[in-house]
CSV table of C-alpha atoms in Angstrom, one decimal:
chain,number,residue,atom,x,y,z
A,1,MET,CA,108.2,134.5,113.0
A,2,ALA,CA,105.3,132.3,114.4
A,3,GLU,CA,103.7,131.8,111.0
A,4,GLN,CA,106.9,130.7,109.4
A,5,GLN,CA,107.4,128.1,112.1
A,6,VAL,CA,103.8,126.8,111.6
A,7,VAL,CA,104.5,126.3,107.9
A,8,ALA,CA,107.9,124.8,108.5
A,9,ASP,CA,106.5,122.3,111.0
A,10,LEU,CA,103.7,121.4,108.5
A,11,ARG,CA,106.3,120.8,105.8
A,12,GLU,CA,108.4,118.6,108.0
A,13,ASN,CA,105.5,116.6,109.3
A,14,CYS,CA,104.0,116.1,105.9
A,15,ALA,CA,107.2,115.0,104.3
A,16,THR,CA,107.0,112.0,102.0
A,17,PRO,CA,110.5,110.9,100.9
A,18,ALA,CA,110.6,108.0,98.4
A,19,SER,CA,111.9,105.7,101.1
A,20,LEU,CA,108.9,106.3,103.3
A,21,LEU,CA,106.5,105.8,100.4
A,22,ARG,CA,108.1,102.5,99.5
A,23,ASP,CA,107.5,101.5,103.1
A,24,VAL,CA,103.9,102.5,102.8
A,25,ALA,CA,103.5,100.6,99.5
A,26,ALA,CA,105.0,97.5,101.1
A,27,ALA,CA,102.7,97.8,104.1
A,28,MET,CA,99.7,98.1,101.7
A,29,ALA,CA,100.8,94.9,99.9
A,30,ASP,CA,101.2,93.2,103.3
A,31,GLU,CA,97.7,94.3,104.4
A,32,MET,CA,96.2,93.1,101.2
A,33,CYS,CA,97.6,89.6,101.8
A,34,ALA,CA,96.4,89.6,105.4
A,35,GLY,CA,92.9,90.7,104.2
A,36,LEU,CA,92.8,87.9,101.7
A,37,GLU,CA,93.9,85.3,104.3
A,38,LYS,CA,90.9,85.6,106.5
A,39,GLU,CA,87.9,87.9,107.2
A,40,GLY,CA,88.9,90.6,109.6
A,41,GLY,CA,92.6,89.9,109.1
A,42,SER,CA,93.4,93.4,108.0
A,43,ARG,CA,92.1,96.9,108.2
A,44,VAL,CA,92.0,96.7,104.4
A,45,LYS,CA,88.8,94.6,104.1
A,46,MET,CA,89.6,92.9,100.8
A,47,LEU,CA,86.0,92.1,100.1
A,48,LEU,CA,85.0,89.5,97.5
A,49,SER,CA,82.9,91.3,94.8
A,50,TYR,CA,81.8,87.9,93.3
A,51,VAL,CA,82.5,89.5,89.9
A,52,ASP,CA,84.6,86.8,88.3
A,53,LYS,CA,84.0,87.8,84.7
A,54,LEU,CA,84.8,91.3,83.5
A,55,PRO,CA,83.6,92.7,80.2
A,56,THR,CA,85.8,91.9,77.2
A,57,GLY,CA,84.4,94.2,74.5
A,58,ARG,CA,82.6,91.4,72.8
A,59,GLU,CA,79.3,91.9,74.7
A,60,GLU,CA,76.2,92.6,72.6
A,61,GLY,CA,72.7,93.7,73.5
A,62,LEU,CA,70.8,96.3,75.5
A,63,PHE,CA,71.7,96.7,79.2
A,64,TYR,CA,70.8,99.1,82.0
A,65,GLY,CA,72.7,100.6,84.8
A,66,LEU,CA,71.5,102.2,88.1
A,67,ASP,CA,74.0,104.3,90.1
A,68,LEU,CA,73.0,105.1,93.7
A,69,GLY,CA,75.8,106.7,95.7
A,70,GLY,CA,74.5,109.9,97.2
A,71,THR,CA,71.6,112.4,97.1
A,72,ASN,CA,71.2,111.9,93.4
A,73,PHE,CA,71.0,108.7,91.4
A,74,ARG,CA,71.4,108.0,87.7
A,75,VAL,CA,69.8,105.5,85.3
A,76,LEU,CA,71.5,104.5,82.1
A,77,LYS,CA,70.7,102.5,79.0
A,78,VAL,CA,73.6,101.2,76.9
A,79,GLN,CA,73.4,99.4,73.6
A,80,LEU,CA,76.5,97.2,73.0
A,81,GLY,CA,77.6,96.2,69.5
A,82,GLY,CA,80.4,93.8,70.4
A,83,ASN,CA,84.0,93.7,69.0
A,84,ASP,CA,84.9,96.9,67.2
A,85,LYS,CA,81.4,98.5,67.6
A,86,HIS,CA,81.6,98.6,71.4
A,87,VAL,CA,79.0,101.1,72.7
A,88,ILE,CA,76.6,101.9,69.9
A,89,SER,CA,74.4,104.2,72.0
A,90,ARG,CA,74.1,105.4,75.5
A,91,GLU,CA,71.4,107.4,77.3
A,92,SER,CA,71.2,108.5,80.9
A,93,ARG,CA,69.1,110.5,83.3
A,94,GLU,CA,70.0,111.9,86.7
A,95,LEU,CA,67.4,112.4,89.4
A,96,ALA,CA,67.4,113.9,92.8
A,97,ILE,CA,66.1,111.8,95.8
A,98,PRO,CA,63.5,113.8,97.8
A,99,PRO,CA,65.0,114.5,101.2
A,100,HIS,CA,62.2,112.9,103.1
A,101,LEU,CA,62.9,109.6,101.4
A,102,MET,CA,66.5,109.5,102.8
A,103,SER,CA,65.1,108.9,106.3
A,104,GLY,CA,61.8,107.2,105.5
A,105,SER,CA,61.3,103.5,104.8
A,106,SER,CA,63.1,101.1,102.5
A,107,SER,CA,60.0,100.4,100.5
A,108,GLU,CA,59.5,104.1,99.9
A,109,LEU,CA,63.1,104.8,98.7
A,110,PHE,CA,63.3,101.8,96.4
A,111,GLY,CA,59.7,102.3,95.3
A,112,PHE,CA,60.6,105.8,94.1
A,113,ILE,CA,63.8,104.6,92.4
A,114,ALA,CA,61.9,101.8,90.6
A,115,SER,CA,59.2,104.2,89.6
A,116,GLU,CA,61.7,106.6,88.0
A,117,LEU,CA,63.5,103.7,86.4
A,118,ALA,CA,60.3,102.5,84.9
A,119,LYS,CA,59.6,105.9,83.4
A,120,PHE,CA,63.1,106.0,82.0
A,121,VAL,CA,62.6,102.6,80.4
A,122,ALA,CA,59.2,103.6,79.0
A,123,ASP,CA,60.6,106.8,77.4
A,124,GLU,CA,63.7,105.1,76.0
A,125,GLU,CA,62.0,102.1,74.6
A,126,GLN,CA,59.0,103.9,73.2
A,127,GLY,CA,58.0,102.2,69.9
A,128,THR,CA,60.5,99.4,70.4
A,129,SER,CA,60.5,96.0,72.1
A,130,LEU,CA,63.1,93.5,73.3
A,131,SER,CA,63.6,90.6,71.0
A,132,ASN,CA,63.1,86.9,71.9
A,133,GLY,CA,61.2,87.8,75.1
A,134,LYS,CA,64.4,88.5,77.0
A,135,THR,CA,64.2,90.0,80.5
A,136,ARG,CA,66.0,93.4,80.7
A,137,GLU,CA,69.2,93.1,82.7
A,138,LEU,CA,70.5,95.8,85.1
A,139,GLY,CA,73.8,96.5,86.9
A,140,PHE,CA,73.3,98.2,90.2
A,141,THR,CA,76.1,100.4,91.6
A,142,PHE,CA,75.4,100.9,95.3
A,143,SER,CA,78.1,102.9,97.0
A,144,PHE,CA,77.2,102.1,100.6
A,145,PRO,CA,78.7,99.4,102.8
A,146,VAL,CA,77.2,96.0,102.0
A,147,ARG,CA,78.1,92.4,102.8
A,148,GLN,CA,77.9,90.4,99.6
A,149,ARG,CA,77.4,86.6,99.3
A,150,SER,CA,77.0,86.5,95.5
A,151,VAL,CA,77.3,88.8,92.5
A,152,ALA,CA,73.7,89.8,92.7
A,153,SER,CA,73.0,90.1,96.4
A,154,GLY,CA,74.2,92.3,99.2
A,155,THR,CA,73.1,93.0,102.8
A,156,LEU,CA,73.3,96.6,103.8
A,157,VAL,CA,75.7,97.0,106.7
A,158,LYS,CA,75.0,100.7,107.4
A,159,TRP,CA,74.0,103.9,105.6
A,160,THR,CA,76.5,106.8,105.1
A,161,LYS,CA,76.2,110.3,103.8
A,162,ALA,CA,72.7,111.8,104.3
A,163,PHE,CA,70.8,108.5,104.5
A,164,SER,CA,69.3,107.0,107.7
A,165,ILE,CA,66.7,104.4,106.7
A,166,GLU,CA,66.8,102.1,109.6
A,167,ASP,CA,64.5,99.3,108.3
A,168,ALA,CA,66.9,98.8,105.3
A,169,VAL,CA,69.9,97.9,107.4
A,170,GLY,CA,70.4,94.1,107.4
A,171,LYS,CA,68.3,93.7,104.2
A,172,ASP,CA,69.3,92.6,100.8
A,173,VAL,CA,69.3,95.8,98.7
A,174,VAL,CA,69.0,93.8,95.5
A,175,ALA,CA,65.9,92.0,96.8
A,176,GLU,CA,64.4,95.3,97.9
A,177,LEU,CA,65.0,96.8,94.4
A,178,GLN,CA,63.8,93.7,92.6
A,179,THR,CA,60.5,93.7,94.7
A,180,ALA,CA,60.0,97.4,93.9
A,181,MET,CA,60.5,96.9,90.2
A,182,GLN,CA,58.0,94.0,90.2
A,183,LYS,CA,55.4,96.3,91.9
A,184,GLN,CA,56.0,98.8,89.0
A,185,GLY,CA,55.4,96.0,86.5
A,186,LEU,CA,59.0,96.4,85.2
A,187,ASP,CA,60.4,93.3,83.7
A,188,MET,CA,64.0,93.7,84.8
A,189,HIS,CA,66.5,91.5,86.5
A,190,VAL,CA,69.4,92.7,88.6
A,191,ALA,CA,72.4,90.9,87.2
A,192,ALA,CA,75.1,92.4,89.4
A,193,LEU,CA,75.6,94.5,92.5
A,194,ILE,CA,78.8,96.5,92.5
A,195,ASN,CA,80.4,99.6,93.9
A,196,ASP,CA,82.0,102.5,92.1
A,197,ALA,CA,85.6,101.2,92.2
A,198,VAL,CA,84.5,97.9,90.7
A,199,GLY,CA,82.5,99.8,88.1
A,200,THR,CA,85.6,101.9,87.2
A,201,LEU,CA,87.6,98.7,86.7
A,202,ALA,CA,84.9,97.2,84.5
A,203,GLY,CA,84.4,100.3,82.4
A,204,ALA,CA,88.1,100.6,81.7
A,205,ARG,CA,88.6,96.9,81.1
A,206,TYR,CA,85.9,96.9,78.4
A,207,TYR,CA,88.2,99.1,76.3
A,208,ASP,CA,91.6,97.8,77.4
A,209,GLU,CA,92.3,94.2,78.5
A,210,ASP,CA,95.4,95.3,80.3
A,211,VAL,CA,93.5,97.2,83.0
A,212,VAL,CA,94.3,95.5,86.4
A,213,ALA,CA,92.8,98.0,88.9
A,214,GLY,CA,90.1,100.6,89.2
A,215,VAL,CA,90.6,103.4,91.7
A,216,ILE,CA,88.5,106.3,93.0
A,217,PHE,CA,90.0,109.5,94.1
A,218,GLY,CA,87.1,111.8,94.7
A,219,THR,CA,85.2,112.9,97.8
A,220,GLY,CA,86.3,109.5,99.2
A,221,THR,CA,88.7,106.9,97.9
A,222,ASN,CA,88.6,103.1,97.2
A,223,ALA,CA,90.2,100.6,94.9
A,224,ALA,CA,89.3,97.3,93.2
A,225,TYR,CA,91.6,95.0,91.3
A,226,VAL,CA,91.7,91.6,89.6
A,227,GLU,CA,93.1,88.8,91.8
A,228,LYS,CA,93.8,85.2,91.0
A,229,ALA,CA,91.1,83.1,92.7
A,230,ASN,CA,93.6,80.6,94.0
A,231,ALA,CA,95.4,83.4,95.8
A,232,ILE,CA,92.5,84.1,98.1
A,233,PRO,CA,92.8,81.7,101.1
A,234,LYS,CA,89.5,82.9,102.7
A,235,TRP,CA,87.6,81.9,99.5
A,236,GLU,CA,85.2,79.1,100.4
A,237,GLY,CA,83.6,76.9,97.8
A,238,GLU,CA,84.4,76.0,94.2
A,239,LEU,CA,86.8,78.4,92.3
A,240,PRO,CA,85.2,80.3,89.4
A,241,ASN,CA,85.9,79.0,85.9
A,242,SER,CA,87.6,82.2,84.9
A,243,GLY,CA,90.2,81.7,87.7
A,244,GLU,CA,89.8,85.3,88.7
A,245,MET,CA,87.9,87.4,91.3
A,246,VAL,CA,87.6,91.2,91.5
A,247,ILE,CA,88.5,92.3,95.0
A,248,ASN,CA,86.8,95.4,96.5
A,249,MET,CA,89.7,96.6,98.7
A,250,GLU,CA,87.9,99.2,100.9
A,251,TRP,CA,91.3,100.6,101.5
A,252,GLY,CA,90.2,103.9,103.1
A,253,ASN,CA,90.9,102.4,106.6
A,254,PHE,CA,94.5,101.4,105.7
A,255,TYR,CA,96.9,102.3,108.4
A,256,SER,CA,100.7,102.1,108.6
A,257,CYS,CA,103.1,103.6,111.1
A,258,HIS,CA,104.9,105.1,108.1
A,259,LEU,CA,101.9,107.4,107.3
A,260,PRO,CA,102.9,111.1,108.0
A,261,VAL,CA,100.2,112.1,110.4
A,262,THR,CA,100.1,115.6,111.7
A,263,GLU,CA,98.3,117.3,114.6
A,264,TYR,CA,95.7,118.6,112.2
A,265,ASP,CA,94.9,115.0,111.1
A,266,GLN,CA,94.7,113.9,114.7
A,267,SER,CA,92.3,116.6,115.6
A,268,LEU,CA,90.2,115.9,112.5
A,269,ASP,CA,90.1,112.2,113.4
A,270,ASN,CA,89.2,112.9,117.1
A,271,GLU,CA,86.3,115.2,116.1
A,272,SER,CA,84.9,112.9,113.4
A,273,LEU,CA,81.9,110.7,113.8
A,274,ASN,CA,84.1,107.5,113.9
A,275,PRO,CA,87.4,108.5,115.4
A,276,GLY,CA,90.2,105.9,115.9
A,277,GLU,CA,88.8,103.3,118.2
A,278,GLN,CA,91.8,103.4,120.5
A,279,ALA,CA,92.5,107.1,120.5
A,280,SER,CA,91.2,107.6,124.1
A,281,LEU,CA,93.9,105.2,125.4
A,282,PHE,CA,96.6,107.7,124.6
A,283,TYR,CA,95.1,110.8,126.2
A,284,SER,CA,96.0,109.5,129.7
A,285,LEU,CA,99.7,108.8,128.7
A,286,PRO,CA,102.6,111.1,129.5
A,287,VAL,CA,103.3,113.6,126.8
A,288,LEU,CA,106.6,112.0,125.8
A,289,ALA,CA,104.9,108.6,125.6
A,290,VAL,CA,102.2,110.0,123.3
A,291,GLU,CA,104.9,111.7,121.1
A,292,HIS,CA,106.9,108.5,120.9
A,293,TRP,CA,104.0,106.1,120.2
A,294,LEU,CA,101.3,108.1,118.5
A,295,ASN,CA,102.3,107.6,114.9
A,296,CYS,CA,103.2,104.0,115.3
A,297,ILE,CA,100.5,102.5,117.4
A,298,LEU,CA,97.4,104.8,117.4
A,299,TRP,CA,94.8,103.5,115.0
A,300,PHE,CA,92.7,106.1,113.2
A,301,PHE,CA,89.4,105.6,111.5
A,302,GLN,CA,89.6,105.8,107.7
A,303,ILE,CA,93.0,107.6,108.0
A,304,TYR,CA,94.2,106.8,104.5
A,305,GLU,CA,91.0,108.3,103.1
A,306,LYS,CA,91.4,111.3,105.4
A,307,LEU,CA,94.9,111.9,104.0
A,308,THR,CA,94.2,111.3,100.3
A,309,SER,CA,90.6,112.2,99.4
A,310,GLY,CA,88.8,115.3,98.4
A,311,MET,CA,86.5,115.4,101.4
A,312,TYR,CA,89.3,116.3,103.7
A,313,LEU,CA,92.1,118.3,102.0
A,314,GLY,CA,90.3,121.7,102.3
A,315,GLU,CA,89.5,120.9,105.9
A,316,ILE,CA,93.1,120.2,106.8
A,317,VAL,CA,94.2,123.5,105.2
A,318,ARG,CA,91.4,125.3,107.1
A,319,ARG,CA,92.8,123.9,110.4
A,320,VAL,CA,96.3,125.1,109.5
A,321,LEU,CA,95.0,128.6,108.7
A,322,LEU,CA,93.1,128.7,112.0
A,323,LYS,CA,96.3,127.9,113.9
A,324,LEU,CA,98.1,130.6,111.9
A,325,SER,CA,95.4,133.2,112.8
A,326,LEU,CA,95.6,132.2,116.5
A,327,GLN,CA,99.3,132.3,116.8
A,328,SER,CA,100.2,135.2,114.6
A,329,SER,CA,98.9,138.5,113.3
A,330,ILE,CA,99.3,137.4,109.7
A,331,PHE,CA,95.6,138.0,108.9
A,332,GLY,CA,95.2,141.0,111.1
A,333,GLU,CA,92.1,141.6,113.1
A,334,ILE,CA,89.5,139.2,111.6
A,335,ASP,CA,86.2,137.5,112.5
A,336,ARG,CA,87.1,133.9,112.8
A,337,THR,CA,83.5,132.5,112.6
A,338,LYS,CA,84.0,131.1,109.1
A,339,LEU,CA,87.5,130.0,109.8
A,340,LYS,CA,86.3,128.0,112.8
A,341,THR,CA,83.5,126.3,110.8
A,342,HIS,CA,84.3,122.7,110.0
A,343,PHE,CA,84.5,121.9,106.3
A,344,HIS,CA,83.7,125.4,105.3
A,345,LEU,CA,86.9,125.5,103.2
A,346,ARG,CA,86.5,122.8,100.6
A,347,THR,CA,88.9,121.1,98.3
A,348,PRO,CA,87.7,122.9,95.1
A,349,HIS,CA,88.5,126.2,96.9
A,350,ILE,CA,92.1,125.2,97.7
A,351,SER,CA,92.5,123.8,94.2
A,352,ALA,CA,91.5,127.2,92.7
A,353,MET,CA,94.0,128.9,95.0
A,354,HIS,CA,96.7,126.3,94.4
A,355,HIS,CA,96.4,126.8,90.6
A,356,ASP,CA,96.4,130.6,90.8
A,357,ASN,CA,98.9,131.8,88.2
A,358,THR,CA,98.2,135.5,88.4
A,359,PRO,CA,101.2,137.7,89.3
A,360,ASP,CA,99.6,139.0,92.5
A,361,LEU,CA,97.7,135.9,93.4
A,362,LYS,CA,94.4,137.6,92.8
A,363,ILE,CA,92.3,134.4,93.0
A,364,VAL,CA,93.8,133.6,96.4
A,365,GLU,CA,92.9,137.1,97.6
A,366,GLU,CA,89.3,136.7,96.3
A,367,LYS,CA,88.8,133.2,97.8
A,368,LEU,CA,90.0,134.3,101.2
A,369,LYS,CA,87.6,137.2,101.2
A,370,GLU,CA,84.7,135.4,99.7
A,371,ILE,CA,84.9,132.1,101.7
A,372,LEU,CA,86.7,133.0,105.0
A,373,GLU,CA,86.0,136.8,105.2
A,374,ILE,CA,89.7,137.5,105.4
A,375,ALA,CA,90.6,140.7,103.5
A,376,GLY,CA,93.6,142.9,103.0
A,377,THR,CA,96.2,140.1,102.9
A,378,SER,CA,99.7,140.8,101.7
A,379,LEU,CA,101.3,139.0,98.7
A,380,GLU,CA,103.6,137.2,101.1
A,381,THR,CA,100.7,135.9,103.1
A,382,ARG,CA,99.0,134.7,99.9
A,383,LYS,CA,102.2,133.0,98.8
A,384,MET,CA,102.3,131.2,102.2
A,385,LEU,CA,98.7,130.0,101.7
A,386,VAL,CA,99.6,128.6,98.3
A,387,GLU,CA,102.5,126.8,99.9
A,388,ILE,CA,100.2,125.3,102.5
A,389,CYS,CA,97.9,124.0,99.8
A,390,ASP,CA,100.9,122.5,98.0
A,391,ILE,CA,102.2,120.8,101.1
A,392,VAL,CA,98.9,119.2,102.0
A,393,THR,CA,98.0,118.2,98.4
A,394,ARG,CA,101.5,116.8,97.6
A,395,ARG,CA,101.3,114.6,100.6
A,396,ALA,CA,97.9,113.3,99.5
A,397,ALA,CA,99.0,112.7,95.9
A,398,ARG,CA,102.3,111.0,96.9
A,399,LEU,CA,100.5,108.7,99.5
A,400,ALA,CA,97.9,107.9,96.8
A,401,ALA,CA,100.7,106.9,94.5
A,402,ALA,CA,102.2,104.7,97.2
A,403,GLY,CA,98.8,102.9,97.4
A,404,LEU,CA,98.9,102.2,93.7
A,405,ALA,CA,102.4,101.0,94.0
A,406,GLY,CA,101.2,98.6,96.8
A,407,ILE,CA,98.6,97.1,94.5
A,408,LEU,CA,101.2,96.6,91.7
A,409,LYS,CA,103.7,95.1,94.2
A,410,LYS,CA,101.0,92.6,95.5
A,411,LEU,CA,100.3,91.6,91.9
A,412,GLY,CA,104.0,91.4,91.0
A,413,ARG,CA,103.4,94.0,88.3
A,414,ASP,CA,105.7,96.7,89.7
A,415,GLY,CA,108.0,96.0,86.8
A,416,SER,CA,110.6,94.1,88.9
A,417,VAL,CA,109.5,90.7,87.5
A,418,ASP,CA,106.4,90.9,85.4
A,419,LYS,CA,107.0,93.0,82.3
A,420,ARG,CA,103.5,92.9,81.0
A,421,ARG,CA,101.6,96.2,80.5
A,422,SER,CA,99.5,97.1,83.5
A,423,VAL,CA,96.9,99.8,83.4
A,424,ILE,CA,95.4,101.5,86.5
A,425,ALA,CA,92.1,103.3,85.7
A,426,ILE,CA,91.2,106.2,88.0
A,427,ASP,CA,87.9,108.0,88.4
A,428,GLY,CA,86.8,110.8,90.8
A,429,GLY,CA,86.7,114.5,90.9
A,430,LEU,CA,89.9,115.0,92.8
A,431,PHE,CA,91.9,113.2,90.1
A,432,GLU,CA,90.0,114.6,87.2
A,433,HIS,CA,89.8,118.3,88.3
A,434,TYR,CA,92.8,118.9,90.6
A,435,ALA,CA,95.6,118.9,88.1
A,436,LYS,CA,98.4,119.4,90.6
A,437,PHE,CA,97.2,116.3,92.5
A,438,SER,CA,96.9,114.1,89.4
A,439,LYS,CA,100.3,115.2,88.0
A,440,CYS,CA,102.0,114.7,91.3
A,441,LEU,CA,100.5,111.3,91.7
A,442,GLU,CA,101.7,110.2,88.2
A,443,ALA,CA,105.2,111.6,88.7
A,444,THR,CA,105.5,109.9,92.2
A,445,LEU,CA,104.5,106.5,90.8
A,446,ILE,CA,107.3,106.8,88.2
A,447,GLU,CA,109.6,107.8,91.0
A,448,LEU,CA,108.7,104.7,93.1
A,449,LEU,CA,108.8,102.2,90.2
A,450,GLY,CA,111.8,103.6,88.5
A,451,GLU,CA,112.1,104.9,84.9
A,452,GLU,CA,112.5,101.4,83.4
A,453,SER,CA,109.8,99.6,85.3
A,454,SER,CA,107.3,102.5,85.0
A,455,LYS,CA,107.3,102.1,81.2
A,456,PHE,CA,105.1,99.0,81.8
A,457,VAL,CA,102.6,100.9,84.0
A,458,VAL,CA,99.9,103.3,82.6
A,459,VAL,CA,97.7,105.5,84.7
A,460,LYS,CA,94.6,106.7,82.8
A,461,HIS,CA,91.5,108.7,83.7
A,462,ALA,CA,88.3,106.6,83.5
A,463,ASP,CA,85.2,108.7,83.1
A,464,ASP,CA,81.9,107.6,84.6
A,465,GLY,CA,83.0,104.2,85.7
A,466,SER,CA,80.3,103.9,88.3
A,467,GLY,CA,77.6,104.4,85.7
A,468,ILE,CA,78.5,102.6,82.6
A,469,GLY,CA,80.6,100.0,84.5
A,470,ALA,CA,77.4,98.7,86.1
A,471,ALA,CA,75.7,98.2,82.7
A,472,LEU,CA,78.9,96.5,81.4
A,473,ILE,CA,79.1,94.1,84.3
A,474,ALA,CA,75.4,93.3,83.8
A,475,ALA,CA,76.4,92.4,80.2
A,476,SER,CA,79.4,90.3,81.3
A,477,GLN,CA,77.2,88.5,83.9
A,478,SER,CA,74.2,88.1,81.6
A,479,GLN,CA,72.1,85.0,81.9
A,480,TYR,CA,71.9,85.0,78.1
A,481,ARG,CA,75.7,85.3,77.6
A,482,ASN,CA,76.1,81.8,76.2
A,483,VAL,CA,72.8,81.5,74.6
A,484,GLU,CA,72.8,81.9,70.8
C-alpha cells in the first residue's frame, strides 16, 4: 500500500545506525578544530565568548541578570552567599516587549528595557542600599547573532525572530543598553554579554565543577564548552590567566555528508528564508547526479538545527502527513488547508501524540481532529502516525547525541583516554518536556561511548541557564572580585 511505502521510505532514510553516528561525531570534532584554527574555517563558527572565568560557587554579593531572546525578556536579582550558601535568594520578573518596539528604533527598545529594569531594581531594593558605594553589576543574555571583541561588548550582526530594528545592526548592544540605563539614572554596569548556551554552562558549573559543556535543545539548538586557551590557534593577543576560554559553538549550521537528510528536510530547507546557499546549483543536474551527490555535497542552511530542534520536528511530520494524504486514501476525503499550512503542526503536538498511552490512541485522534481537521481515522492509521513521530524524533535525538559525543571527542573526554568525570548540562523545552527525545538522547550517548566509558559522562538537565547564568557570569567577571 502507498502509505506503508511512504513510512518505510521515511524509516530507511532517517536511519541512524551507531556507525553513522560515530562518523557524525568525528565530523563534529573535526569541524570544531577547523573553526578554532581560523575565522570562517568551519560551518561551526566556534566563536570566542571572552568568558575566561566561570563561576566557582565561591562568589558573594548581589548581581543582576537580563535575558533577552524573544518577544519577552526577563530581569533577575540574585543574592550569592559563597561556598555552601550558594544562592541565598533569587527574584525575577518577565515582561512582554510591545510589538511596535520590535521594529522601531534601537533607543526605543533599549529605553523600554532599561526603564523596566530600573522599576524592578527600585521594587527589589526598596528600603535597602548597596554597601561601599559599589555599582550594581549585570549579566546580559542576548540570544541574537553578535560579533564579540570582549566579554562586555558585542556588535549586532542581524536580528532574528520577530525583530527588525535596522538602526541597531552594527551597533554594540552593550553600549546601547548602558546608555539607556544611564538615561534612567540607573547605576548599573554590564559586566558580561553572553548567549543562552554560555549561560547554561555557567549556571551548571556554579554547582558542579565537572561541567564541561552547556547545550540548548529547545526551539533552536546551540552548544558552548570550555576549551584550553592554548588550543585556539585563531586567538590573538595574550592568553587569559585562567588558561581557559568558553567557546560559543553556534553549531546549528553543522553539516556532514553522513547526516541522514530526507526529501522532507530538503523541501523545508528550500522553502526557508535562508536555504542552503548552493541548492540552486543542483536543480539543473540530471536526476541521477542529484541523487548521487545531494547528501554528500549540497550545503544546507542550519541543517543540524533543522534536524534536531523543536522548531522543526512538528513541521517535518506535517510534510510526511501531507504526502500520505496526497498519495493514499488513508485520511479519506479531507480539507487539506490546515495540513498544507507551514508550521501548523508543532512539536508539542507531536510530543502529545507520541506519548499517547491510551489503548485506542484517543489523544492522537483528538489532536488530528483539533489541529489538522482530520476526523474518523482508524486505529491502524493512528498507530502509523505515532510511528512517524517516533522515526522523526529518534533521528533528532540520536543526531543530538552524536553532537555531544563530538564535543567529548574533541576534548578527549569520551572515556577513551581521560577518565575524569565530565558533565554536560542541557537546557531547553525539547529536552525538558519531550521525554522520548531526552531518554533516547541519553541512551544513544551511552551506546556511542560504550558502557565503560559512559560511566564517566553525565547528562543533566539545567533549568533556567540563560537567566541565572547571566547573573553568575556577572559575578565571576565582577570588577570587585579581588577587592576585599
